[in-house]
mmCIF file of C-alpha atoms and ligand atoms in Angstrom:
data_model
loop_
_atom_site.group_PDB
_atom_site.id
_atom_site.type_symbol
_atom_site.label_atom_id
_atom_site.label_comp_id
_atom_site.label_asym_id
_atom_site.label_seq_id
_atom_site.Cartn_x
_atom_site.Cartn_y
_atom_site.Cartn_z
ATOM 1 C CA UNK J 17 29.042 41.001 -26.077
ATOM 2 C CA UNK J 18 25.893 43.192 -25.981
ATOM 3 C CA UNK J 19 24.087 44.000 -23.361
ATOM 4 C CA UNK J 20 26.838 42.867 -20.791
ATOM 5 C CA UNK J 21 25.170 44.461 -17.513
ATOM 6 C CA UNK J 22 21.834 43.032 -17.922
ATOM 7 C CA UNK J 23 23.853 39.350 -18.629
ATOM 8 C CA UNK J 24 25.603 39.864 -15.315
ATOM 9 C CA UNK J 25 22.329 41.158 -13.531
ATOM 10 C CA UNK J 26 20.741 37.497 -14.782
ATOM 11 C CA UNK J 27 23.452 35.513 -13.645
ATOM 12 C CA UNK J 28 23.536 37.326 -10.235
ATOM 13 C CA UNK J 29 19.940 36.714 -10.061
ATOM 14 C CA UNK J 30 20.474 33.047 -10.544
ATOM 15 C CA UNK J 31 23.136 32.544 -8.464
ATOM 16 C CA UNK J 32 20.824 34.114 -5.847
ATOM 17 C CA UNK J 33 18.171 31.505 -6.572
ATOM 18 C CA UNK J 34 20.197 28.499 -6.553
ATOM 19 C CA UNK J 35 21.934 29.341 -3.452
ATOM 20 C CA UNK J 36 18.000 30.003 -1.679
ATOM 21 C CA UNK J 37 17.288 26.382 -2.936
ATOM 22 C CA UNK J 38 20.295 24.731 -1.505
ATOM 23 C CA UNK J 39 19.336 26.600 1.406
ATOM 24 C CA UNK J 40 15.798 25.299 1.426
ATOM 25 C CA UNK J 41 16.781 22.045 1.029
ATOM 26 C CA UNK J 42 19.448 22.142 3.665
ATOM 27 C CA UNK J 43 17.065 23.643 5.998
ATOM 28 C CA UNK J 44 14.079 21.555 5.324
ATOM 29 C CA UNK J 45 11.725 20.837 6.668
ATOM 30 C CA UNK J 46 10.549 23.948 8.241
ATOM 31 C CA UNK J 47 7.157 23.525 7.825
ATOM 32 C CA UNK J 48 4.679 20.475 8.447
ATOM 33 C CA UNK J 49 4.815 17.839 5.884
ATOM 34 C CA UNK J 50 1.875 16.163 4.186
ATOM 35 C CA UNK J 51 2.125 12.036 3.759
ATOM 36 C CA UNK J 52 -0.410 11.059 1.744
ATOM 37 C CA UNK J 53 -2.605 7.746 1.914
ATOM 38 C CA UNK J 54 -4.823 6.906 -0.675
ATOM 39 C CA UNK J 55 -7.202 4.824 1.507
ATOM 40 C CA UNK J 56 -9.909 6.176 4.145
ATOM 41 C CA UNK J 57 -8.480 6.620 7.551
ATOM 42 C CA UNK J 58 -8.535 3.008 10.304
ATOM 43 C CA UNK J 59 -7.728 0.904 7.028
ATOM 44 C CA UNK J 60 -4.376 -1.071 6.911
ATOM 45 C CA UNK J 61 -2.475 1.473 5.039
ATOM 46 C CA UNK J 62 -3.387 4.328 7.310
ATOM 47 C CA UNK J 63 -2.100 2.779 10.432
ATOM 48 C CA UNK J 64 0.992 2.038 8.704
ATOM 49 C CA UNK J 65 1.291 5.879 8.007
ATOM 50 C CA UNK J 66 0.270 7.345 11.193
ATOM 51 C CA UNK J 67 2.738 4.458 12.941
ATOM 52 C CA UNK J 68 5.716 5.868 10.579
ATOM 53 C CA UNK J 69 4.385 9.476 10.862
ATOM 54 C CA UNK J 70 4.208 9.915 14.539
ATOM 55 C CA UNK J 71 7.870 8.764 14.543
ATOM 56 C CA UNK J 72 9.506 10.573 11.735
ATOM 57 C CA UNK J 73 7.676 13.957 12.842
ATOM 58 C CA UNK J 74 9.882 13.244 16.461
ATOM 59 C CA UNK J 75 13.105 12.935 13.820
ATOM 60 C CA UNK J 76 12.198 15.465 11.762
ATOM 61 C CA UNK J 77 11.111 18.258 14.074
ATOM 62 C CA UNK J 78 8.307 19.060 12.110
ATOM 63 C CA UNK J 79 4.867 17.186 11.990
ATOM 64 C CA UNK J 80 3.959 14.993 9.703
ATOM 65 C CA UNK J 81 0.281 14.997 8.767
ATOM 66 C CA UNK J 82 -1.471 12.055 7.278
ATOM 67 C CA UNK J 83 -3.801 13.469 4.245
ATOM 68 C CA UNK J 84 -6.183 10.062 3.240
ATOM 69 C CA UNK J 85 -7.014 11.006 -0.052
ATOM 70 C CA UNK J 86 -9.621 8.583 -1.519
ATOM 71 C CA UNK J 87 -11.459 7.215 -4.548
ATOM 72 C CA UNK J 88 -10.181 4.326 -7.467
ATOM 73 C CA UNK J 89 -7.957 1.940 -5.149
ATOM 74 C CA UNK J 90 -5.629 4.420 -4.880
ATOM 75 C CA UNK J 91 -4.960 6.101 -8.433
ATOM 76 C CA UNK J 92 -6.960 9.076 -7.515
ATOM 77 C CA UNK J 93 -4.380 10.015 -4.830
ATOM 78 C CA UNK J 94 -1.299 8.771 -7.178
ATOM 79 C CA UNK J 95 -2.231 11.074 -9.707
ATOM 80 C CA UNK J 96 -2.846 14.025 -7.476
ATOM 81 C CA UNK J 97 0.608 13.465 -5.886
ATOM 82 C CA UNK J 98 2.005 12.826 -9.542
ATOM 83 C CA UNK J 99 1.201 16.644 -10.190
ATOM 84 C CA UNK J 100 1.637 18.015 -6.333
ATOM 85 C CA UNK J 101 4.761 20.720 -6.331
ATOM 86 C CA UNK J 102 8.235 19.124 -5.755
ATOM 87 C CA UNK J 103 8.702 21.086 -2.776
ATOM 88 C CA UNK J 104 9.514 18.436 -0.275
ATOM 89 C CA UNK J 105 6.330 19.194 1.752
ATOM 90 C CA UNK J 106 4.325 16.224 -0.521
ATOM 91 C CA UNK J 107 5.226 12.657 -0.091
ATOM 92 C CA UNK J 108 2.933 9.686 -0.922
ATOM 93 C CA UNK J 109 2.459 6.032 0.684
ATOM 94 C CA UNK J 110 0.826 3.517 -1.549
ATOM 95 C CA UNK J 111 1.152 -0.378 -1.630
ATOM 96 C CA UNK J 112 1.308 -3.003 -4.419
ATOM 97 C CA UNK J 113 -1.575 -1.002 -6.113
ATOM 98 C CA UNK J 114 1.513 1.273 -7.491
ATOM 99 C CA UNK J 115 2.034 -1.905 -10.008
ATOM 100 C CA UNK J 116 -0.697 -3.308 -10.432
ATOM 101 C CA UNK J 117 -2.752 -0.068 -11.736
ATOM 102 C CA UNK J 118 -0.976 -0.358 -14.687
ATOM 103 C CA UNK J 119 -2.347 -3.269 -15.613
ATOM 104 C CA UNK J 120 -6.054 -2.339 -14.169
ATOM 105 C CA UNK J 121 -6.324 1.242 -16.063
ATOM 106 C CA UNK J 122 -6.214 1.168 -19.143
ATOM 107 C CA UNK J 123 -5.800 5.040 -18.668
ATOM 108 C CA UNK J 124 -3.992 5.599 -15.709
ATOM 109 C CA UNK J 125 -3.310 9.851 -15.509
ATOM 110 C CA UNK J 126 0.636 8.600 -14.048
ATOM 111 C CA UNK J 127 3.205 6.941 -14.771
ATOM 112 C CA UNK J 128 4.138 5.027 -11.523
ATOM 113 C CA UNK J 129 7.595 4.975 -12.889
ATOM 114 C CA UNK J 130 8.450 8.523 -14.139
ATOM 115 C CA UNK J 131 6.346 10.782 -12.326
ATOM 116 C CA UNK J 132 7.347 9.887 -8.977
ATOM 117 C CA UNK J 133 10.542 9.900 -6.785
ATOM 118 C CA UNK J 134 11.787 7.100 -4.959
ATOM 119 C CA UNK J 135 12.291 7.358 -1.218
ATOM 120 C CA UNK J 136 11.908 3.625 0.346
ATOM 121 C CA UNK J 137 9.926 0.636 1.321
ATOM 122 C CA UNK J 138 9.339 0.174 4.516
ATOM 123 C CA UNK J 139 7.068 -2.749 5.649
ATOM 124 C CA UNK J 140 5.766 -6.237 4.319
ATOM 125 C CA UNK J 141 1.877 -7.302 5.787
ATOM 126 C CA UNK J 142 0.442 -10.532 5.175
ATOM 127 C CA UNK J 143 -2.877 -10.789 4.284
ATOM 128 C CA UNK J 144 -6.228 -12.395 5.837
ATOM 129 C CA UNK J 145 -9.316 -13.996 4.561
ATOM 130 C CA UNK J 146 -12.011 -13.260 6.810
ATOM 131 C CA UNK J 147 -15.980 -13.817 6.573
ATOM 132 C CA UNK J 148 -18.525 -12.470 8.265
ATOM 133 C CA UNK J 149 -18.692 -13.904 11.346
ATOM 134 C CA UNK J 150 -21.876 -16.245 10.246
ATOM 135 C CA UNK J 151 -21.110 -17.085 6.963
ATOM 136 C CA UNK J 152 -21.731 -21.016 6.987
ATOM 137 C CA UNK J 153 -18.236 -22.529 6.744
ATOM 138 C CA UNK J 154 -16.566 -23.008 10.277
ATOM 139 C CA UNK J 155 -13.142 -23.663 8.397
ATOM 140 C CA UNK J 156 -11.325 -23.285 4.949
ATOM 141 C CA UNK J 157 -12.139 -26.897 3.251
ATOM 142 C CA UNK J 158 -15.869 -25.411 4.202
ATOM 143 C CA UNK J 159 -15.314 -22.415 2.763
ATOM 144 C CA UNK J 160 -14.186 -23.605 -0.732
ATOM 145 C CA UNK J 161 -17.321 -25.764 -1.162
ATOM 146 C CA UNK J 162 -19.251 -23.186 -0.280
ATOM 147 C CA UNK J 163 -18.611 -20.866 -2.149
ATOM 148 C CA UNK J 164 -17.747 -23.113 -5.269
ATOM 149 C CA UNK J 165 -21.565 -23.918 -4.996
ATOM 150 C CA UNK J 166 -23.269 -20.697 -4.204
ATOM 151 C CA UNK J 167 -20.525 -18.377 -5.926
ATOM 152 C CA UNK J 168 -23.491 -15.938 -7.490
ATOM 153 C CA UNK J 169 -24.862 -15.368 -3.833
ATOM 154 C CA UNK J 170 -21.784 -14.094 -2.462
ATOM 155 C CA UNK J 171 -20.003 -10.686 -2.622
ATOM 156 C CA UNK J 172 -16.622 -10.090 -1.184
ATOM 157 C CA UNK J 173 -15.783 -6.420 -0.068
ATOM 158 C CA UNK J 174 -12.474 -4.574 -1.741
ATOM 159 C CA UNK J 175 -11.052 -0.927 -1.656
ATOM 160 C CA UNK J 176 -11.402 -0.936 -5.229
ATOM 161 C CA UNK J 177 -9.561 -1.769 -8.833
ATOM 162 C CA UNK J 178 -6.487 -1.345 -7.536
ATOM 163 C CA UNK J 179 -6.737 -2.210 -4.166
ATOM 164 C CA UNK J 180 -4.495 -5.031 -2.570
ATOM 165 C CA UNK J 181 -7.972 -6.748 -1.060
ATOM 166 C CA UNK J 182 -9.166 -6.495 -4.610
ATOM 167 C CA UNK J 183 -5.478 -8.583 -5.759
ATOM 168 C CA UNK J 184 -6.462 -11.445 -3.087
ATOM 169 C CA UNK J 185 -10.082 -11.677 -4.159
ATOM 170 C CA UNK J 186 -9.066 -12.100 -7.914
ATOM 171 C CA UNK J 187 -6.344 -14.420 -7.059
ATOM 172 C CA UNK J 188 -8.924 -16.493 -4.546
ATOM 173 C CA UNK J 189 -11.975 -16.028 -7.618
ATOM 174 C CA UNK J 190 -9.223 -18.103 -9.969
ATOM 175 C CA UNK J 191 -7.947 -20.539 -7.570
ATOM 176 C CA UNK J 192 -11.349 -21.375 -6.850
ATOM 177 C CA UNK J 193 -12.708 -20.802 -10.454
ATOM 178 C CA UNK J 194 -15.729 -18.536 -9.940
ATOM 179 C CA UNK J 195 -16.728 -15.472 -9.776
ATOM 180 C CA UNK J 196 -17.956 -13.575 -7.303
ATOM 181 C CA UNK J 197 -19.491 -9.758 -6.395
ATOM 182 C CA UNK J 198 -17.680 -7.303 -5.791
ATOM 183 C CA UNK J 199 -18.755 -4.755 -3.330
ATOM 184 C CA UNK J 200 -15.690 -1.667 -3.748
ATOM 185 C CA UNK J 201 -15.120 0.583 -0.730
ATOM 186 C CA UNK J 202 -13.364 3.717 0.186
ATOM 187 C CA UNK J 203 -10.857 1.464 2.246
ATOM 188 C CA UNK J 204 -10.683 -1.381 3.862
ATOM 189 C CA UNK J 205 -11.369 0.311 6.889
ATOM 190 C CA UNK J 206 -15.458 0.882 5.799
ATOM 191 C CA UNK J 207 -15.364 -2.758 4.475
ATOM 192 C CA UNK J 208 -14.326 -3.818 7.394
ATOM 193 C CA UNK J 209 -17.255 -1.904 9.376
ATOM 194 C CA UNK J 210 -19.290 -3.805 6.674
ATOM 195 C CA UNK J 211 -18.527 -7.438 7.594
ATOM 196 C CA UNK J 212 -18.580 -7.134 10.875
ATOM 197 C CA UNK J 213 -22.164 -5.416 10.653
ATOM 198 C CA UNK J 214 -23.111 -9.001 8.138
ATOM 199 C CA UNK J 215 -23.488 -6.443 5.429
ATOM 200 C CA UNK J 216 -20.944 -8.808 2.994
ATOM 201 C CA UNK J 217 -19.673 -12.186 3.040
ATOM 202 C CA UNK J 218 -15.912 -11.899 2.400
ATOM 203 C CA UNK J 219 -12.831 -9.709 2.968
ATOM 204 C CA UNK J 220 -9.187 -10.079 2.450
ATOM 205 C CA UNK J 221 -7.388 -7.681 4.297
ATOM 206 C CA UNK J 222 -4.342 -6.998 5.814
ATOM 207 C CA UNK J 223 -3.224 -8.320 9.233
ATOM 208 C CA UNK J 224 -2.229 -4.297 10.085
ATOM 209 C CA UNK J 225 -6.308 -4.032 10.251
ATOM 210 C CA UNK J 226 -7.190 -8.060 10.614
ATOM 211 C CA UNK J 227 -5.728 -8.833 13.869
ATOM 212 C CA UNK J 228 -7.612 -7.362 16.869
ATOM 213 C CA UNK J 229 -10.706 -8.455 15.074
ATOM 214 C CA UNK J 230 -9.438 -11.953 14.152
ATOM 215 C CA UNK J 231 -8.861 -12.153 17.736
ATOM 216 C CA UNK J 232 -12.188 -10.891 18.820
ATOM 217 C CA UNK J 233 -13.642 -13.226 17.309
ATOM 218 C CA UNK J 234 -16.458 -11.037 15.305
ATOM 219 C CA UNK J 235 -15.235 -12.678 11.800
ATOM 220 C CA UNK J 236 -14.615 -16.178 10.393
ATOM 221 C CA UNK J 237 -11.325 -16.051 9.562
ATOM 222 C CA UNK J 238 -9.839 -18.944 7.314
ATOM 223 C CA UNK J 239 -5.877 -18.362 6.943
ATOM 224 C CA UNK J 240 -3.104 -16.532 5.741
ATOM 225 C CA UNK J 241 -2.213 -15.419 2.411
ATOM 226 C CA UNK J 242 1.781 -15.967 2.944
ATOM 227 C CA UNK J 243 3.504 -18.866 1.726
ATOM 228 C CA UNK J 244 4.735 -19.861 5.360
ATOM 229 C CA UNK J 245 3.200 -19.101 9.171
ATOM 230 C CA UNK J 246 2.962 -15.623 10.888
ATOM 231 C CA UNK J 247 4.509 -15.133 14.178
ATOM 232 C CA UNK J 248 1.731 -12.762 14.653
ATOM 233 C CA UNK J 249 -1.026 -15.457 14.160
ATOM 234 C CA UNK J 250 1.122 -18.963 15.071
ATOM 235 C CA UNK J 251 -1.337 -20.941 14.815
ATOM 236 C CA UNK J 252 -3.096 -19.678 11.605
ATOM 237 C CA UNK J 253 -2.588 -22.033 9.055
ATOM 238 C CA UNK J 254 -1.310 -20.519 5.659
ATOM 239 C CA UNK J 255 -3.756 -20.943 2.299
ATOM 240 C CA UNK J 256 -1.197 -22.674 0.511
ATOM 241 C CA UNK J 257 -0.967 -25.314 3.203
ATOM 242 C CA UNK J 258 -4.283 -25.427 2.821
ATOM 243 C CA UNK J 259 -4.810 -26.624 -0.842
ATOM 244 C CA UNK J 260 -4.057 -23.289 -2.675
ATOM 245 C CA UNK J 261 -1.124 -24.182 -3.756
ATOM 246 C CA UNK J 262 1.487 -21.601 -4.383
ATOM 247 C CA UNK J 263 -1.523 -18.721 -3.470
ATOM 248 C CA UNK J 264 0.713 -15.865 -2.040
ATOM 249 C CA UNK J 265 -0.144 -12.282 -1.254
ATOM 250 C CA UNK J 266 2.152 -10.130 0.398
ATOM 251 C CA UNK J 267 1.852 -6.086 1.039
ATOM 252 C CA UNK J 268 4.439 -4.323 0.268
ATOM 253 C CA UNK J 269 4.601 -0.499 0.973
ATOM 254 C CA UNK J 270 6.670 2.434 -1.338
ATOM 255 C CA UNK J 271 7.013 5.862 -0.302
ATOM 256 C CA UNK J 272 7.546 8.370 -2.774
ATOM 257 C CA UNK J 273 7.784 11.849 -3.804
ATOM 258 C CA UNK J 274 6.786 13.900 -7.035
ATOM 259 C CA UNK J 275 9.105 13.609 -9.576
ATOM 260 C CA UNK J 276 11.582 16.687 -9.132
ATOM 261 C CA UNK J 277 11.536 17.225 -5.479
ATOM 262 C CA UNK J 278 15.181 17.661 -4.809
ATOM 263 C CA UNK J 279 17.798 14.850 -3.941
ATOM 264 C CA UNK J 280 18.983 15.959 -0.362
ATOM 265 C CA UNK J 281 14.969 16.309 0.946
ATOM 266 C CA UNK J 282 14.378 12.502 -0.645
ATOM 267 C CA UNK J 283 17.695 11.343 1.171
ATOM 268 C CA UNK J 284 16.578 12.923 4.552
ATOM 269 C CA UNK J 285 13.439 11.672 4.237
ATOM 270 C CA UNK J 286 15.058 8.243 3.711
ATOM 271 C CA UNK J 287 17.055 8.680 6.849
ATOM 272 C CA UNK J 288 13.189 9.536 8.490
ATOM 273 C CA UNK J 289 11.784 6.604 7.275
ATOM 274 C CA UNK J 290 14.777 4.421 8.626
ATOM 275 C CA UNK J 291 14.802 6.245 11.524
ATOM 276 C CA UNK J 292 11.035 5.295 12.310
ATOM 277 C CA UNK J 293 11.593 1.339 11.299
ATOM 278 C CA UNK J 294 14.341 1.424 14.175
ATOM 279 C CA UNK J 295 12.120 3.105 16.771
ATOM 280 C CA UNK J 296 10.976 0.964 19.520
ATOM 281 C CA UNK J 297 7.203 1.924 19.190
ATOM 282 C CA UNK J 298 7.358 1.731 15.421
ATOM 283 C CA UNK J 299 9.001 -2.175 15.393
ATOM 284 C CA UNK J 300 6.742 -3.132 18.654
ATOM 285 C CA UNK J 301 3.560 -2.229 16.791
ATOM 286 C CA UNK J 302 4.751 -3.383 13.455
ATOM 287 C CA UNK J 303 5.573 -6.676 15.037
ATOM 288 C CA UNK J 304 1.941 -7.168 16.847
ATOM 289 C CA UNK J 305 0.350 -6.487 13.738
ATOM 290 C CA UNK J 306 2.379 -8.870 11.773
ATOM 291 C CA UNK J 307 4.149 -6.028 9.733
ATOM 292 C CA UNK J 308 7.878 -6.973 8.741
ATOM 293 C CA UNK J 309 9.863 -4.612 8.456
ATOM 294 C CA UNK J 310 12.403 -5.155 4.893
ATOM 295 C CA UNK J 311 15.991 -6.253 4.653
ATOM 296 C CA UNK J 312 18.124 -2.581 4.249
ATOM 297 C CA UNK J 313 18.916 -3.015 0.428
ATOM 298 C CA UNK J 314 15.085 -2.481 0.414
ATOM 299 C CA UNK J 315 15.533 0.559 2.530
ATOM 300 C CA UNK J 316 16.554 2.852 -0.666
ATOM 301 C CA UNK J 317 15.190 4.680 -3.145
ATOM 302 C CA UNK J 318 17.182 1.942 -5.514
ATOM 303 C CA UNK J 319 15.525 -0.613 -3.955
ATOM 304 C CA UNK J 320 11.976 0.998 -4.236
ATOM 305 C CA UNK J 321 12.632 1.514 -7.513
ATOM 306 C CA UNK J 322 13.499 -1.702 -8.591
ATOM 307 C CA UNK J 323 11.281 -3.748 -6.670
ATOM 308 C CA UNK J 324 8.058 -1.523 -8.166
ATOM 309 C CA UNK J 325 9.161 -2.514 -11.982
ATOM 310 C CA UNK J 326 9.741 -6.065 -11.206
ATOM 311 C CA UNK J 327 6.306 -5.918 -9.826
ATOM 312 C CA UNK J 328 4.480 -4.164 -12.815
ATOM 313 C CA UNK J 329 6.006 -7.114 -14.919
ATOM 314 C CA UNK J 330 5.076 -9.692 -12.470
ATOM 315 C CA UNK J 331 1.471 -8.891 -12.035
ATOM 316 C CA UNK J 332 0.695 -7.577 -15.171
ATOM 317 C CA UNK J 333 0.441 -11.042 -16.888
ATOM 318 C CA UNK J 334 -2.089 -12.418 -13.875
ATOM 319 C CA UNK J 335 -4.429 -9.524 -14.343
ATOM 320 C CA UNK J 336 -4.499 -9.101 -17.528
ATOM 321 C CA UNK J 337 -4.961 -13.399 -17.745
ATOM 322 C CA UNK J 338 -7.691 -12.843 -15.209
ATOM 323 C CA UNK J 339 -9.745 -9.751 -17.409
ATOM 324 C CA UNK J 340 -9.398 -7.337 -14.610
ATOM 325 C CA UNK J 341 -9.814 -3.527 -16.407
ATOM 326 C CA UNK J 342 -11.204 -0.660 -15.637
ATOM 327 C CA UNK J 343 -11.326 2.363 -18.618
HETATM 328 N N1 LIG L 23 -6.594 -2.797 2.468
HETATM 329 C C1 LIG L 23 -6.861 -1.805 1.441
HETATM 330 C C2 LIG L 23 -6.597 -2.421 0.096
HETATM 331 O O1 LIG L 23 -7.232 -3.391 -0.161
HETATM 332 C C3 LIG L 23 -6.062 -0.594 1.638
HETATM 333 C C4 LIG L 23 -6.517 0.135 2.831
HETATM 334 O O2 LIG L 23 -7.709 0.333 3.000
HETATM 335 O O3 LIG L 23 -5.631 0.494 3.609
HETATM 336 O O4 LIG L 23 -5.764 -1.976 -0.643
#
């Protein structure tokens, strides 16, 4: 065997660096750890960060800082996470947007399913449809005529292609059959600064954002986008019941990692994330904002992983039916 000291000087080096990574890795984190949302800070998705964040950085013993990265309904922040280092100091919180990108772009710069790691859902949020609080319908049978006869003088807000309040308008554009303008935001968050000021007609947003203003009364608000009632909103009556049949929308959230970030961070992260859906303030806020919290088999990176390919195939077919694209 040639050069037999410089072999064993390699493998001494190596064995040095693998046992600094398990190290790492059993020591992490030791450092603060970025969560990225891909949404502008206030909007649905951010509170469901910061709720989760502030209670996994009391778990975790290190802070976890919400970074709102912006722009494209969320694929601008995928991608960026998509190519972050695996270090375990990156993670990423995104909604159905994850699937239905693939479907929107016909160029997305990730693969939702192979250049990410799988950590856990964590909540479900119904979804509102709101108007600005003098658009002239006072309830939903209103609303449809309405806007079935003046459909090219109204423009509903969304966080753009991509963007779950982009999902509900298309969905509410074919149940209704037209088509209507759409006004994209950074976030749901500025949209909803938008309709409140009268600057658009319609929004469909999630109840994590929807409620205290729903309650205020400063918006029309019509219904629900789930399939049955909301303890949150009791006496909201549903869409469906409403005459669109079938018409469901429901948020689900995925929090994930770039691809390679090592096994025992993702599993202690999972442990976080579990952590925070047990804690008091987490499941008390959660609950007033009409956030469920998913079964446990959700709770896994299995389960995240699963449930994200069965929704790429499941909304694939309705955008693509409905000519939804963006190059
Ligand atoms: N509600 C936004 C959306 O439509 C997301 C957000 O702003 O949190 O996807």
């Amino acid at each position: 065997m040639k050069y037999p000291r410089i072999l064993a000087a390699l493998a001494a080096v190596a064995g040095l660096a693998s046992a600094a990574a398990v190290h790492a890795q059993a020591a992490w984190p030791t450092k603060p750890i970025a969560l990225v949302v891909p949404f502008a800070a206030g909007g649905p998705t951010d509170v469901v960060a910061r709720t989760l964040g502030a209670s996994m950085t009391k778990s975790l013993g290190q802070t976890v800082v919400i970074e709102n990265k912006l722009g494209a309904g969320g694929t601008v922040a995928a991608s960026q996470v998509a190519k972050a280092n695996p270090d375990g100091y990156t993670f990423f919180i995104h909604h159905n947007g994850m699937a239905t990108s693939t479907a929107l772009y016909r160029k997305l710069q990730y693969n939702p399913l192979t250049d990410f790691e799988f950590v856990s859902q964590a909540v479900d949020v119904p979804m509102t449809l709101l108007a600005r609080k003098d658009f002239p319908a006072k309830d939903f049978k209103e609303f449809q005529a309405y806007v079935k006869a003046n459909a090219s003088k109204i423009n509903l807000a969304n966080a753009g292609l991509g963007a779950v309040s982009q999902l509900c308008g298309l969905m509410l554009e074919r149940a209704l059959g037209v088509k209507l303008t759409a006004v994209p935001f950074q976030g749901t968050a500025p949209a909803m600064n938008a309709l409140l000021g009268g600057q658009v007609d319609i929004l469909c947003d999630q109840t994590t954002q929807t409620i205290p203003h729903i309650k205020s009364g400063n918006v029309k608000f019509y219904g629900v986008t789930t399939k049955n009632r909301i303890k949150a909103l009791p006496d909201a009556p549903t869409l469906h019941e409403q005459g669109l049949k079938d018409f469901e929308v429901v948020v689900w959230h995925g929090i994930y990692a770039p691809k390679g970030t090592p096994r025992p961070i993702l599993d202690k992260m999972n442990a976080a994330v579990r952590t925070a859906l047990k804690d008091p303030d987490v499941t008390k806020r959660m609950a007033d904002l009409g956030a469920e919290i998913v079964p446990d088999s959700k709770l896994t990176s299995e389960g995240l992983q699963t449930w994200l390919k069965s929704e790429i195939d499941k909304w694939g077919p309705v955008i693509r039916a409905a000519g939804a694209f963006a190059d």
